[in-house]
CSV table of C-alpha atoms in Angstrom, one decimal:
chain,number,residue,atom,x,y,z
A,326,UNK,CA,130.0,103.8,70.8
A,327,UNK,CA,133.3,105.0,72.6
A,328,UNK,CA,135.8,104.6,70.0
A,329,UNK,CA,139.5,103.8,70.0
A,330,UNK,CA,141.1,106.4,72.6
A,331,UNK,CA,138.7,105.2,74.9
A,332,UNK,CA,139.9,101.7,74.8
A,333,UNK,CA,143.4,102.6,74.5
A,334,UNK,CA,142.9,104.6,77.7
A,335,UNK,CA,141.0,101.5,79.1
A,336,UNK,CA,144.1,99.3,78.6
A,337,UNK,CA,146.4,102.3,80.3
A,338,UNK,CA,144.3,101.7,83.4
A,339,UNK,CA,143.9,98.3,84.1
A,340,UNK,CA,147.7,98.1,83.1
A,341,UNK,CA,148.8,101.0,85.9
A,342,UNK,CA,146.3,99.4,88.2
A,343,UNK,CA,145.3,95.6,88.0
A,344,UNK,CA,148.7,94.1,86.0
A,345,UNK,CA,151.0,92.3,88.7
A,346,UNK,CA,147.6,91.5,90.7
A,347,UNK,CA,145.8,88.5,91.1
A,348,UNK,CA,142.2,89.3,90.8
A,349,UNK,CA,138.9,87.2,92.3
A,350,UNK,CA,136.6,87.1,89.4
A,351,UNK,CA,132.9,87.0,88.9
A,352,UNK,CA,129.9,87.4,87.2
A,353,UNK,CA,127.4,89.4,89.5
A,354,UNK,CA,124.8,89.0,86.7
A,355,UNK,CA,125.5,85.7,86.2
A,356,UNK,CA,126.0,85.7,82.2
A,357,UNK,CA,129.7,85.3,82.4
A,358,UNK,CA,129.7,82.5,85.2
A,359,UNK,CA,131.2,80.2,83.3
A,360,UNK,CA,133.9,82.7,81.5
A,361,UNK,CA,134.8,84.2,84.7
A,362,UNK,CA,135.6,80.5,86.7
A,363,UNK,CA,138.2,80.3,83.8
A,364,UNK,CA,140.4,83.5,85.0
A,365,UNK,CA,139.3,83.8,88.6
A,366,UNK,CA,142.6,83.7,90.5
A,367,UNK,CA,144.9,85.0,88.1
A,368,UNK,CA,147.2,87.2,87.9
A,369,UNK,CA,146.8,90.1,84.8
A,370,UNK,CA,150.1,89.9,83.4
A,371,UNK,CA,149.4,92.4,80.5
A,372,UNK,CA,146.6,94.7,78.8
A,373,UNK,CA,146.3,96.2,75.3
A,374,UNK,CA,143.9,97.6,72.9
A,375,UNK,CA,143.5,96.8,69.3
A,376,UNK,CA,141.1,99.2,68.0
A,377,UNK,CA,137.6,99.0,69.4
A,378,UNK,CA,138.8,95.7,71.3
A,379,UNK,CA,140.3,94.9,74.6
A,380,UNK,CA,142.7,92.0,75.5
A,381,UNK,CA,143.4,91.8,79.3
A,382,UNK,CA,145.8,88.7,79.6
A,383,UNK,CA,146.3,86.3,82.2
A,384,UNK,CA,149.2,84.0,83.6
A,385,UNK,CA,147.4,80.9,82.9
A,386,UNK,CA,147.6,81.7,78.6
A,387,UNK,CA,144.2,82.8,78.9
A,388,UNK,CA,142.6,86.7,77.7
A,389,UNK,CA,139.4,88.4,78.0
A,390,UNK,CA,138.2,90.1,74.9
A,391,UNK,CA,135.7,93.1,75.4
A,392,UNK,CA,133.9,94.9,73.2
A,393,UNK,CA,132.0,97.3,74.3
A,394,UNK,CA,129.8,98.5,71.6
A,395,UNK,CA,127.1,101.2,71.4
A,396,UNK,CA,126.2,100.8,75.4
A,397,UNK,CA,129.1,98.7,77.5
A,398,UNK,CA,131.0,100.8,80.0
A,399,UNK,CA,133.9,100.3,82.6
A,400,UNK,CA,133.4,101.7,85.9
A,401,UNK,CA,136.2,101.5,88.6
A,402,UNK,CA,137.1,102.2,91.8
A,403,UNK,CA,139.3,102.1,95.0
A,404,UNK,CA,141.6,102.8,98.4
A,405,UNK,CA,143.5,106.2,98.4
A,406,UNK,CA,145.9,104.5,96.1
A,407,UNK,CA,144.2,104.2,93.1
A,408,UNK,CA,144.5,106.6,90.3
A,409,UNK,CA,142.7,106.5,87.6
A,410,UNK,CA,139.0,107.5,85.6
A,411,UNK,CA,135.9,106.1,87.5
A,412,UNK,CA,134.2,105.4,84.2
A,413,UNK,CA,135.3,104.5,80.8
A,414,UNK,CA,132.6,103.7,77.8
A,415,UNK,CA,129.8,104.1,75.9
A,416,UNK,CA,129.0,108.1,75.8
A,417,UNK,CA,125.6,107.5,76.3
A,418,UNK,CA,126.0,106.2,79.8
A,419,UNK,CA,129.0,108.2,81.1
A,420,UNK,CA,130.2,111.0,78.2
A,421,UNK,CA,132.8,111.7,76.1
A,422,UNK,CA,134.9,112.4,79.2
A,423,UNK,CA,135.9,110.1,81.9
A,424,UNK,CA,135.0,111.8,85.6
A,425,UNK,CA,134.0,110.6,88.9
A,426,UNK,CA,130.6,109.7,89.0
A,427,UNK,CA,129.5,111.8,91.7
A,428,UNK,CA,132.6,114.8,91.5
A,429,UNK,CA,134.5,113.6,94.5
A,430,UNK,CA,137.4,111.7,96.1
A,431,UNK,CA,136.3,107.9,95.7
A,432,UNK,CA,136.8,106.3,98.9
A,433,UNK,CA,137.1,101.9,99.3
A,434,UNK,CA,136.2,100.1,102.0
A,435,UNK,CA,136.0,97.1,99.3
A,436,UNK,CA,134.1,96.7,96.3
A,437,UNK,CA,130.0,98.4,97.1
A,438,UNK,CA,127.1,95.7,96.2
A,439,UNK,CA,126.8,95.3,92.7
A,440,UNK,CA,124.9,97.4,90.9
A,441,UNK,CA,122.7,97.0,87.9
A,442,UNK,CA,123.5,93.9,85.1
A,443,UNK,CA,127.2,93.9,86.1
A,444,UNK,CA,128.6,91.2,83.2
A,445,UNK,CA,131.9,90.8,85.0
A,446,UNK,CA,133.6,92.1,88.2
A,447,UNK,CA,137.3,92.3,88.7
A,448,UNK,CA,138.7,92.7,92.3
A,449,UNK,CA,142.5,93.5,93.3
A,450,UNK,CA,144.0,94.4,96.7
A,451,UNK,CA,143.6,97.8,96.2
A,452,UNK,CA,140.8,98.5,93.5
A,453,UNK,CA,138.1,97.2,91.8
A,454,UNK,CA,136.5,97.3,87.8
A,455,UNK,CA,132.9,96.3,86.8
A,456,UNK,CA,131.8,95.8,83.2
A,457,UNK,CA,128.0,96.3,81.9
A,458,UNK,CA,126.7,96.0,78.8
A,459,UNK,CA,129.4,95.3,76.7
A,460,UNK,CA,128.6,93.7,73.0
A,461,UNK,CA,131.5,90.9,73.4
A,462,UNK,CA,132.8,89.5,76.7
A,463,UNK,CA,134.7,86.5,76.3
A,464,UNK,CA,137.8,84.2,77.6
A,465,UNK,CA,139.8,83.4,74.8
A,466,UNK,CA,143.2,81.4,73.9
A,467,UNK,CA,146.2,83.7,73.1
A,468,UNK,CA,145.9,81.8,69.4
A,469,UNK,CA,142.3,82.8,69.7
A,470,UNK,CA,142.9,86.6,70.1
A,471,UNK,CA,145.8,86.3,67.8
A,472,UNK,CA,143.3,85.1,65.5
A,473,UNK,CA,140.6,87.5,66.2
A,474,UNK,CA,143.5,90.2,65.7
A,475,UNK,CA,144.7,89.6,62.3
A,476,UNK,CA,141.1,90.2,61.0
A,477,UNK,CA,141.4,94.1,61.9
A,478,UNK,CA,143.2,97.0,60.1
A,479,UNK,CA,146.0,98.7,61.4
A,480,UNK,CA,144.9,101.3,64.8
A,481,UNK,CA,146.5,104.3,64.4
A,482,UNK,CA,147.2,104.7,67.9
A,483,UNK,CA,150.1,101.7,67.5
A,484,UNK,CA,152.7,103.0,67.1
A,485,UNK,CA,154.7,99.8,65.3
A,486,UNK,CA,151.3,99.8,62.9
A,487,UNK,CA,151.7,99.2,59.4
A,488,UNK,CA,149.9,102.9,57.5
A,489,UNK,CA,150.9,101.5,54.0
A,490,UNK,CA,148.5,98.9,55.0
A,491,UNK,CA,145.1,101.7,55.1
A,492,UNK,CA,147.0,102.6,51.9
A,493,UNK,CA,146.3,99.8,50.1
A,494,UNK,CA,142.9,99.0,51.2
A,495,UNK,CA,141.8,102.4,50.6
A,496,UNK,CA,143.3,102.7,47.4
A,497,UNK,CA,141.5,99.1,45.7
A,498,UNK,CA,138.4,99.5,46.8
A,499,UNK,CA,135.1,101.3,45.2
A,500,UNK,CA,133.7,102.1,48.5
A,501,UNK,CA,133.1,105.4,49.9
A,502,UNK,CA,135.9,106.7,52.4
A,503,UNK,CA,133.3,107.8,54.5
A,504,UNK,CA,132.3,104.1,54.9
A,505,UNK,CA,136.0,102.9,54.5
A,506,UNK,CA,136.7,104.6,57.7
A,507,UNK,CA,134.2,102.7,59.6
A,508,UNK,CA,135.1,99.3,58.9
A,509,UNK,CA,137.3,97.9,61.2
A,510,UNK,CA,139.1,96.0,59.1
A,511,UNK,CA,140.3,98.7,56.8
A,512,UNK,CA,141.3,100.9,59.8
A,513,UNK,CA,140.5,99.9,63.6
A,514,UNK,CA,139.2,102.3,66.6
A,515,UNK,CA,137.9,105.3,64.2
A,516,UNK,CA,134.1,105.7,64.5
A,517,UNK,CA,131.4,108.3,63.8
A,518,UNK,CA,132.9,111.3,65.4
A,519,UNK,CA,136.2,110.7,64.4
A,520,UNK,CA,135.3,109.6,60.6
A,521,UNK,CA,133.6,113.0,60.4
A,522,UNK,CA,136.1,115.0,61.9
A,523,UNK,CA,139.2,113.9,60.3
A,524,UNK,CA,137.5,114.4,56.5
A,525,UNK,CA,136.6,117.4,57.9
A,526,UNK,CA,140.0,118.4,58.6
A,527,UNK,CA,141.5,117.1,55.3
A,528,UNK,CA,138.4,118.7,53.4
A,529,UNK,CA,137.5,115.5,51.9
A,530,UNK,CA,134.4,114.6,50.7
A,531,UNK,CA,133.0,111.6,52.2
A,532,UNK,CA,131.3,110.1,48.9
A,533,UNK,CA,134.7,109.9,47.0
A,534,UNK,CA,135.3,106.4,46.4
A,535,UNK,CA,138.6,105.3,48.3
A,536,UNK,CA,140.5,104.1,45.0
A,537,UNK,CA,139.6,108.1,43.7
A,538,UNK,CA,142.3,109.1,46.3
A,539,UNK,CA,145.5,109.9,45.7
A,540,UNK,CA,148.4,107.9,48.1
A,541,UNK,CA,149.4,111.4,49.4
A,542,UNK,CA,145.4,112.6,50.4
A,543,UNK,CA,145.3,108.9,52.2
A,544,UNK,CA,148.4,108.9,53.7
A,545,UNK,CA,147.6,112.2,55.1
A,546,UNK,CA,144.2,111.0,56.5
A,547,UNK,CA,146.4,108.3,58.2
A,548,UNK,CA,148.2,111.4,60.1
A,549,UNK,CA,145.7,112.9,60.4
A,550,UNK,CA,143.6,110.2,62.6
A,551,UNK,CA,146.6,109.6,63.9
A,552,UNK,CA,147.0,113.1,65.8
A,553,UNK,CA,143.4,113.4,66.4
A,554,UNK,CA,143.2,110.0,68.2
A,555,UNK,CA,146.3,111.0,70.2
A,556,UNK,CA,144.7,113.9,71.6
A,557,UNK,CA,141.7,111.9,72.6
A,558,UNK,CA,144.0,109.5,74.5
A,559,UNK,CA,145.6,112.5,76.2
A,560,UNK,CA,142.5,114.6,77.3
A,561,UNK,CA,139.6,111.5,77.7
A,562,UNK,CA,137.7,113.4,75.0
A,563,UNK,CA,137.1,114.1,71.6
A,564,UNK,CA,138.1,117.5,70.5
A,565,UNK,CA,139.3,118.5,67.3
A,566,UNK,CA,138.8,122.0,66.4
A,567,UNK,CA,141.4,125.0,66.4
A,568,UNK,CA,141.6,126.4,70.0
A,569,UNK,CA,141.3,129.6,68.7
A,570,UNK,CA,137.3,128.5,68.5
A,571,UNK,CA,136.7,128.2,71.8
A,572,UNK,CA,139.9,130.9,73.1
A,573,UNK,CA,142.1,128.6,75.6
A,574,UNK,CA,140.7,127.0,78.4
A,575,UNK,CA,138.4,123.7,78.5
A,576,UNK,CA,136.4,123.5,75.0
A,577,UNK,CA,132.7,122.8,75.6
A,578,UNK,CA,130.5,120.3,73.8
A,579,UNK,CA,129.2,122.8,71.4
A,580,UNK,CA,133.0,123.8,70.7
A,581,UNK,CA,134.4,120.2,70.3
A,582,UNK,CA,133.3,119.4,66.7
A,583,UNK,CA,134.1,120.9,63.3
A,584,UNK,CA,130.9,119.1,61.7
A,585,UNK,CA,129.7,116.1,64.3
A,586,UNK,CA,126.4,116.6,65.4
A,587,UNK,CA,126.2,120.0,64.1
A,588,UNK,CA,123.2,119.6,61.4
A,589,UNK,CA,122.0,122.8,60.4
A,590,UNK,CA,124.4,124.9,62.0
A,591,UNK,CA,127.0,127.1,60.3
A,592,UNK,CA,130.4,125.8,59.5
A,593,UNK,CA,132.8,127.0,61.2
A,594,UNK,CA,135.0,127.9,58.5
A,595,UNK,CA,133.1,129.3,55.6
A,596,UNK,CA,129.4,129.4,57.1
A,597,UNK,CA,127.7,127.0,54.4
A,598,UNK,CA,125.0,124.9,56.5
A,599,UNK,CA,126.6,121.6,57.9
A,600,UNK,CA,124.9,118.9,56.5
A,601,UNK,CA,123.7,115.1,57.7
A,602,UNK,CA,122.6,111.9,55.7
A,603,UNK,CA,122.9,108.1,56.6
A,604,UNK,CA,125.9,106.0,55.2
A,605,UNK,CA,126.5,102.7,56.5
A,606,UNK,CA,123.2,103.2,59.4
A,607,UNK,CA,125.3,105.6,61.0
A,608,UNK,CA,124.7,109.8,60.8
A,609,UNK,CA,127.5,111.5,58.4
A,610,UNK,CA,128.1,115.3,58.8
A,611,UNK,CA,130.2,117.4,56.5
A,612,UNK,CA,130.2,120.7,55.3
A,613,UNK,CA,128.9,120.7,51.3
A,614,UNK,CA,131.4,124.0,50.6
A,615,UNK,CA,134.6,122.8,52.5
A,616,UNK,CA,134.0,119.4,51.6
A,617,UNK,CA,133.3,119.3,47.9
């Protein structure tokens, strides 16, 4: 499931590229027919990411929510003017890292003939976007999203968003911080690799119940999400280890990761075998020495 960097990049681009345009509309699939006659027309007047969640907003009071989930994706093109990822989402379709499809220049003669179960279709003068698979897809009120909104914890890539917040919620409840750190409403836009990673990094083990932590170990998990999130926003990936790991230059997939998806392996700081159970029906790595 692409987690929060990815969305926060997604509301980058359709800010630098589709706000101040008024966009023709549709559903090429035909599921979101009725959704997309509401906005088709418009102009985007704003975009923004909450989390997990994506708010584009139009001039008529009107926004459409996305969530992409485990398998939605963005994919995006245009004329020599646009700038920007051709694909954005869920890892298993296009990777932790946002490239041209096929390596080279993208070229627009208009948008091509849909391909595949394309939910919704955006169109400006100079650049297109088509959604698939996404888990939500819906117009919504500005009360509506507002709404919607105020049921999710603080993102730690907003910068006016309230840490003391994560404090508190951590700090009352019984529940593992492992799990904790999943649930949007305690903290929005970390997911599986990030949840391993940062407890990683604060050596925390993922069992401890959140009201077992001190302020100072949560607050510094805050940070600590907070500059690993950044990072992901910057490079259109998720990497957290030292670069001395993987010696300057690009870090590979096998270099990325302290503990995530590396079962069995060695840790990387004091060799004990990385471990993996199920918390929540998600996969939780951690190292059993550095984490204890």
């Amino acid at each position: 499931m692409p987690e929060g960097h990815s969305v926060h990049r997604l509301a980058r681009q359709f800010g630098s590229v589709f706000v101040g345009e008024r966009l023709s509309i549709s559903s090429p699939q035909g599921r979101f027919a009725a959704g997309a006659r509401r906005i088709d027309g418009q102009t985007l007047v704003g975009s923004r990411a909450h989390g997990k969640q994506l708010f584009l907003t139009f001039d008529n009071d009107l926004e459409l929510r996305v969530h992409l989930g485990l398998y939605g994706a963005w994919s995006f093109g245009g004329d020599d003017t646009f700038r920007g990822a051709s694909s954005i989402g869920a890892p298993r379709r296009v990777g932790e890292q946002e490239t041209s499809d096929d390596g080279e220049e993208l070229t627009y003669a208009g948008p091509p003939t849909p391909v595949g179960a394309v939910r919704v279709r955006l169109v400006a003068s100079h650049g297109w976007a088509d959604l698939r698979g996404p888990t939500a897809c819906e117009v919504l009120t500005s009360g509506e999203s507002a709404m919607i909104e105020s049921k999710l914890g603080p993102d730690p890539l907003d910068p006016h968003a309230d840490p003391e917040a994560f404090t508190a919620r951590v700090r009352r409840s019984r529940t593992p911080i492992a799990a904790l750190l999943m649930n949007q409403s305690v903290i929005a836009g970390v997911g599986n690799v990030y949840r391993a990673e940062v407890l990683f990094r604060r050596r925390l083990n993922p069992q401890t119940p959140g009201r077992e932590l001190s302020t100072t170990d949560v607050q510094a998990l805050w940070s600590e999400a907070v500059a690993a999130m950044l990072n992901g926003v910057r490079n259109g990936r998720i990497v957290t280890t030292d670069p001395l790991i993987w010696g300057g230059g690009v870090a590979t997939p096998e270099e990325a990761h302290y503990v995530y998806r590396r079962a069995g392996k060695q840790c990387r700081v004091c060799n004990a075998k990385v471990l993996v159970s199920e918390l929540a029906a998600r996969k939780l790595y951690w190292c059993p020495d550095c984490q204890s």
